[in-house]
Steps between C-alpha positions, in 0.01 A plus 500: 500500500843659475760223512877498553690193381821342633633222278774351288565268205219329307288453812502874565455574129187282481367666816555850365341408168194366685475829691537706182225292336267552798268787591744611771761776475868408536654793688856376558721202414804391702732232360856374532786581261599214270715236670775262386383225739443182296141455614412869459610503135228242427143618436629859510228698324566859607252658738673836458464497121131411522437782748688753289316391184172578678619829652487367856756646744761235582773476764792255487607379843687199638360558850199691630671680793517831317338829615454603136303182430276551803439861399414397142261234626324748729473752219346240269228441764413142405192325635687170470848367427530185290831312522634205303859373507633792700827348622539655846287549810279811498476694829160574661523872421477396134270197495251652747498847342198461265149465648474145362860406585705285263383200298791266431482249213717196573560203269429222745206358690570669831569428780725246326801618298529854625818673387687434177481268196186325628420319174846343482493386862142370468588295192806348670277409795239329281211732586180413311403865436662842478336838475470866589380667821369854553552598862526807721858598578602518864830520687585132440596402146215329308303444822197730475132413466401337170237653271506239224704221342506333161686177420600267217583129509858377465528230235752212511714651222458869583810716523542818701470686170162339430377592846633856474293561187186351653528688829603835350177485298311501833637842598269722292172335606597482868606868499183606319267301726677606818486871414135478402421341837694764692361795303142379546542430871402136442840387635373541857487156656693347210847530657617174656788480752781267400551182700854573615548140617506406128734779392830433324754756381762450227818690417617630162654237277864513397743283304547277805132407494531356148787270597396132488534299819502136389383383842157640412250240368475488122139619510603818678797555269272466197280776646809714564590472132147606399510782756825630346374495143614755243521798534582431867857395584490124450566235762863397473770257612864452403645242264877462490531837673281691252153634573227306321144631492214249506241635256252212493462191718258240623487219753633160401268204458749261657634487855871576520746481786848620579658835577299821437623681190624190317441514123360152470303377198300601195125468535255603228589847374738587782778403735433398861694666781476331840325717758335501841580474870463120491673448166722227646191282557401482133135568586467844336477653156778689330487836326453438128702784343369576151667824391804690626666835425874560528664819622545627146123478444500182289189292564512124443293189555639329809572185299717705263685675782561188714657274237618249761351413836683538830640794687301745708304819489604690811365798691842670503776527235 
């Protein structure tokens, strides 16, 4: 088949590489220009550079509403479009143009976690598995019929970085298997409609989403810290008016009560900060902060940073 590819960052790069390694012809690549957005500077393998290296025509676009893009797509005459991490909605005149439509590769187990940063949100929400879905694009974002899914388990110490590496490794096999099914005609009857009653949709993450809210239970805060692992912008609070990033944390063994955010007591290899919506009752765990990073980039063990107990970590300066 002749294939056009829409994609961006490492997800798009892995998808394009899988297409280049396949028996199919890549006729056109469309990708976004590089961005200064914090999350788009992470995992930023260049789709454009890979296309150019392999002599594949490439267009850089922020949005698809461009007559030149539509004309180029028509001229390339693809049998199928494959998309992965294209950051805006594609109109029907694009996604329905090829005979086989558009296959979108999304890094969640749809219908859950449509939209953006699905691995981070899934980890915060204590999902047992994360994965990748190949589905047919339609007019609603990440809502089309599913061809196949692959998943991996989430371990108790996994970070978003761990899960990124495990799920991005699923892209090549799911692209290869999906295209083989479509090219052979064996995909007929394999497409499964999504159960829209189970759908959830998440927005792009920003600095506000990494801010620690000490009214959250410690268990959820510990997952937030793992979800904001390096190289992602770390979860953060403020200490004496200065931003303090929480690099590593756990959940305390003891039950601690008081006011959320109180820097309370040393426990094991960390320092307990009171947390939770019922913190005043003394029936919940605290967040066991193990490592912190100051605004100048200095990383310290929490016990070395908090030399005395008392005071608060706050959500605002």
